[in-house]
Amino acid sequence: MDLARSQEEVIDPKYLWIGPDGKNLEGQMYVNLRETGKLMVMGFKESMSGAYTCTLSHKIIETTTQEEREVFEAYKFMVYAYREADHAYQVFVRFATKECELAANGQFFEELKKILNNIISDLMCHIIEPSCKCHSVKTPKQGLLHELFVSFQGWEDVCHQVPYDCEDVTNIKVQEARDRIGEFFSKQTYALKHEFQTVPTIHYVDNSFSVTHIDSCRPGFGKNDITHKNCASCCVVCDPGTYSPNSDVTCQICARPRVKKYGARSC
């Protein structure tokens, strides 16, 4: 019932709950219905999203005549499956090198990937989409320099392998991995200043480390801060007529909207 009705006396209340599929929810294995009208849905799945309608019937008894009449009131609730977004991070870092054609550049990049993966391996995190490009950089005071522009993503995929939800644990591990890698590069600055008598041919460019936070959603989910502004950061199940086949944060509109279900991964 609504808030105003809940503050009043209600005589002989009866409740009829209808699910998104148009069927009576009473007796369904996945719901728990209380005599006070409260509905609990268990084992919620994407396909169970949609409109839930509760029809409340109750009696009104006239004080003077004691005449009884039955009143019906309907309440509609839109219910959506949602997940916490999966967090990842995009790292950018630069290294000075002698020249772009230096054979050691490729070897250095391979070793760097091994070191970084080893730092975060116990967190079940790993480096994905690593990239290394060499560019000539003109600086005001030092002339023309050569630098390796390194980028990669940090990712944790245990949640993709286990049957239970673990987004919170996953996102904490991703944050820990980001902090460890940040600490590794901050130590490079210290080492160059205090531990090396001769600067290595390939060395870290001070203050070049930067991190961009990236969210992703599971297939069938996406973000929509207009439709779901109460949970703008959530990955909410895609509406009928839309789909998401990958980890993007946007549900795409089907060219031919044959999709009638929530959480579609293809048209």
XYZ file of C-alpha atoms in Angstrom:
267
model
C 0.000 0.000 0.000
C 1.075 3.617 -0.209
C 2.406 5.613 2.739
C -0.870 7.415 3.461
C -2.842 4.148 3.502
C -0.299 2.530 5.818
C -1.065 5.138 8.466
C -4.777 4.281 8.482
C -6.860 1.370 9.719
C -7.375 -1.191 6.930
C -10.167 -3.756 7.231
C -9.842 -7.241 5.697
C -6.879 -6.433 3.453
C -6.129 -8.863 0.636
C -3.250 -8.674 -1.785
C -2.821 -9.886 -5.351
C 0.700 -9.686 -6.777
C 1.181 -10.030 -10.539
C 4.694 -10.485 -11.966
C 6.177 -9.045 -15.188
C 4.986 -12.114 -17.098
C 1.376 -11.371 -16.134
C 1.097 -14.374 -13.814
C -0.084 -14.472 -10.204
C 2.967 -14.683 -7.942
C 1.203 -16.564 -5.163
C 2.566 -20.088 -4.887
C 5.615 -19.418 -7.058
C 8.767 -21.102 -5.710
C 10.946 -17.986 -6.060
C 8.754 -15.615 -4.025
C 7.856 -15.181 -0.398
C 4.498 -13.490 0.160
C 3.540 -12.239 3.618
C -0.033 -11.847 4.848
C 0.706 -8.130 5.247
C 1.284 -7.862 1.492
C 5.083 -7.764 1.573
C 6.751 -9.453 -1.380
C 10.254 -10.914 -1.365
C 11.721 -12.222 -4.626
C 14.534 -14.750 -4.223
C 17.272 -15.797 -6.632
C 16.657 -12.699 -8.724
C 17.683 -12.977 -12.388
C 17.850 -10.416 -15.187
C 14.730 -11.889 -16.808
C 12.730 -11.218 -13.632
C 13.023 -7.448 -14.147
C 9.959 -5.456 -15.119
C 6.621 -4.261 -13.746
C 5.297 -5.845 -10.544
C 1.687 -4.931 -9.761
C 0.062 -5.230 -6.361
C -3.720 -4.947 -6.145
C -4.915 -4.232 -2.619
C -8.554 -4.910 -1.774
C -10.041 -3.889 1.568
C -13.436 -3.118 3.069
C -14.906 0.165 4.136
C -17.704 -0.074 6.724
C -20.074 2.867 7.053
C -20.272 3.966 10.669
C -23.997 4.658 10.715
C -25.423 1.941 8.477
C -22.675 -0.673 8.950
C -22.874 -1.155 5.217
C -19.794 -2.819 3.754
C -18.209 -2.081 0.402
C -15.015 -3.410 -1.093
C -12.396 -1.064 -2.511
C -9.547 -1.947 -4.897
C -6.307 -0.023 -5.313
C -3.442 -0.960 -7.639
C 0.234 -0.138 -7.149
C 2.860 -0.618 -9.838
C 6.562 -1.098 -9.114
C 9.332 -1.161 -11.708
C 12.042 -3.578 -10.588
C 15.437 -3.841 -12.274
C 18.324 -6.245 -11.855
C 21.602 -4.391 -11.387
C 25.248 -5.092 -10.625
C 28.076 -3.009 -9.286
C 30.360 -1.884 -12.109
C 33.596 -3.812 -12.578
C 36.548 -1.497 -11.976
C 39.771 -1.425 -13.953
C 42.461 1.167 -14.463
C 44.319 2.497 -17.485
C 47.968 3.287 -16.711
C 50.189 5.646 -18.703
C 53.923 5.926 -18.061
C 56.978 7.116 -20.008
C 60.610 6.009 -20.192
C 63.526 7.884 -21.720
C 65.582 5.875 -24.202
C 68.662 6.513 -26.336
C 66.888 6.094 -29.669
C 63.643 4.632 -31.019
C 65.435 1.978 -33.094
C 67.241 0.595 -30.050
C 66.840 -3.192 -29.931
C 66.751 -3.100 -26.145
C 63.463 -1.170 -26.179
C 61.431 -4.295 -26.990
C 63.338 -6.404 -24.459
C 62.804 -3.741 -21.806
C 59.041 -3.685 -22.453
C 58.779 -7.478 -22.140
C 60.665 -7.422 -18.834
C 58.529 -4.549 -17.541
C 55.332 -6.534 -18.210
C 56.731 -9.534 -16.339
C 57.688 -7.397 -13.331
C 54.302 -5.663 -13.143
C 52.366 -8.925 -13.492
C 54.497 -10.447 -10.741
C 53.776 -7.507 -8.400
C 50.005 -8.073 -8.603
C 49.813 -11.826 -9.301
C 48.754 -12.757 -5.746
C 45.714 -10.477 -6.158
C 44.581 -12.536 -9.174
C 45.078 -9.372 -11.234
C 46.989 -9.126 -14.485
C 47.993 -6.667 -17.183
C 45.887 -6.517 -20.345
C 46.180 -4.534 -23.584
C 49.825 -3.508 -23.044
C 51.184 -1.022 -25.558
C 54.618 0.540 -26.102
C 55.384 3.185 -28.728
C 58.498 5.258 -29.153
C 58.237 8.968 -29.997
C 60.638 11.828 -30.462
C 59.876 14.588 -27.981
C 61.008 18.200 -28.431
C 61.499 19.930 -25.070
C 62.246 23.627 -24.493
C 65.508 23.139 -22.554
C 66.839 19.719 -23.568
C 66.287 19.614 -27.298
C 65.056 16.431 -28.967
C 64.589 13.378 -26.737
C 63.325 9.847 -27.390
C 60.751 8.346 -25.070
C 58.802 5.107 -24.772
C 55.092 5.757 -24.202
C 53.814 2.733 -22.260
C 50.151 2.058 -21.498
C 48.229 -0.915 -20.152
C 45.130 -1.862 -18.206
C 44.998 -3.595 -14.853
C 42.227 -6.178 -14.613
C 40.910 -8.756 -12.146
C 38.839 -11.600 -13.590
C 38.108 -13.971 -10.701
C 34.440 -12.941 -10.799
C 34.246 -14.218 -14.363
C 35.337 -17.665 -13.195
C 33.321 -18.302 -10.033
C 29.559 -18.857 -9.709
C 28.893 -16.293 -6.975
C 28.881 -12.492 -6.975
C 32.076 -10.925 -5.732
C 32.182 -7.427 -7.213
C 33.138 -5.753 -3.936
C 36.097 -8.062 -3.338
C 37.160 -7.721 -6.962
C 37.106 -3.938 -6.914
C 39.098 -3.815 -3.663
C 41.765 -6.025 -5.269
C 41.892 -3.813 -8.359
C 42.460 -0.769 -6.144
C 45.239 -2.587 -4.279
C 46.867 -3.520 -7.590
C 46.727 0.104 -8.733
C 48.380 1.251 -5.494
C 51.173 -1.327 -5.784
C 51.985 -0.340 -9.349
C 51.937 3.337 -8.392
C 54.372 2.598 -5.558
C 56.642 0.685 -7.962
C 56.994 3.686 -10.271
C 57.461 6.131 -7.397
C 60.412 3.987 -6.277
C 61.946 4.383 -9.745
C 62.332 8.091 -9.106
C 64.071 7.438 -5.786
C 66.354 4.798 -7.310
C 67.461 7.085 -10.138
C 68.373 9.838 -7.689
C 70.012 7.778 -4.947
C 71.064 4.337 -6.201
C 72.502 4.811 -9.713
C 75.856 6.495 -10.335
C 75.204 6.306 -14.086
C 71.678 6.770 -15.423
C 70.537 3.620 -17.328
C 70.025 3.887 -21.092
C 66.293 3.297 -20.580
C 64.932 4.962 -17.459
C 61.684 6.187 -15.948
C 60.610 9.771 -16.715
C 59.899 11.461 -13.395
C 56.185 12.203 -12.681
C 55.052 10.521 -15.925
C 52.916 7.920 -14.137
C 49.166 8.549 -14.417
C 46.051 6.434 -13.900
C 42.579 6.694 -15.420
C 39.701 4.885 -13.743
C 37.610 2.694 -16.062
C 34.240 1.083 -15.340
C 32.799 -1.808 -17.291
C 29.499 -3.690 -17.171
C 28.763 -7.356 -17.725
C 27.026 -8.357 -20.995
C 23.307 -7.574 -20.753
C 23.903 -4.587 -18.464
C 24.680 -0.902 -18.973
C 24.634 2.502 -17.310
C 21.933 5.107 -17.824
C 22.081 8.128 -15.544
C 18.827 9.488 -16.994
C 16.558 6.445 -16.618
C 18.271 5.266 -13.437
C 19.489 8.517 -11.895
C 19.055 7.093 -8.364
C 21.908 4.711 -9.153
C 23.849 6.425 -11.942
C 27.019 4.426 -11.239
C 25.200 1.059 -11.347
C 25.194 -1.356 -14.251
C 21.442 -1.869 -14.756
C 19.876 -4.605 -16.856
C 19.257 -3.540 -20.488
C 15.617 -2.702 -21.261
C 13.633 -4.664 -23.870
C 14.624 -3.432 -27.329
C 18.222 -2.848 -26.251
C 21.211 -5.134 -25.729
C 24.852 -5.201 -24.661
C 27.088 -7.947 -26.094
C 30.287 -7.036 -24.238
C 31.726 -5.108 -21.282
C 30.741 -1.647 -22.557
C 28.765 0.576 -20.206
C 26.038 1.380 -22.750
C 23.057 -0.692 -23.847
C 22.705 -0.440 -27.636
C 19.365 -0.013 -29.390
C 18.344 -2.909 -31.615
C 17.851 -1.900 -35.249
C 14.864 -4.227 -35.383
C 13.597 -4.355 -31.808
C 12.506 -7.979 -31.655
C 14.016 -8.325 -28.197
C 11.187 -8.397 -25.661
C 13.226 -9.444 -22.614
C 15.450 -7.662 -20.119
C 19.197 -8.287 -20.148
C 19.581 -9.174 -23.834
C 23.136 -9.819 -25.048
C 22.220 -9.784 -28.733
C 19.352 -8.644 -30.946
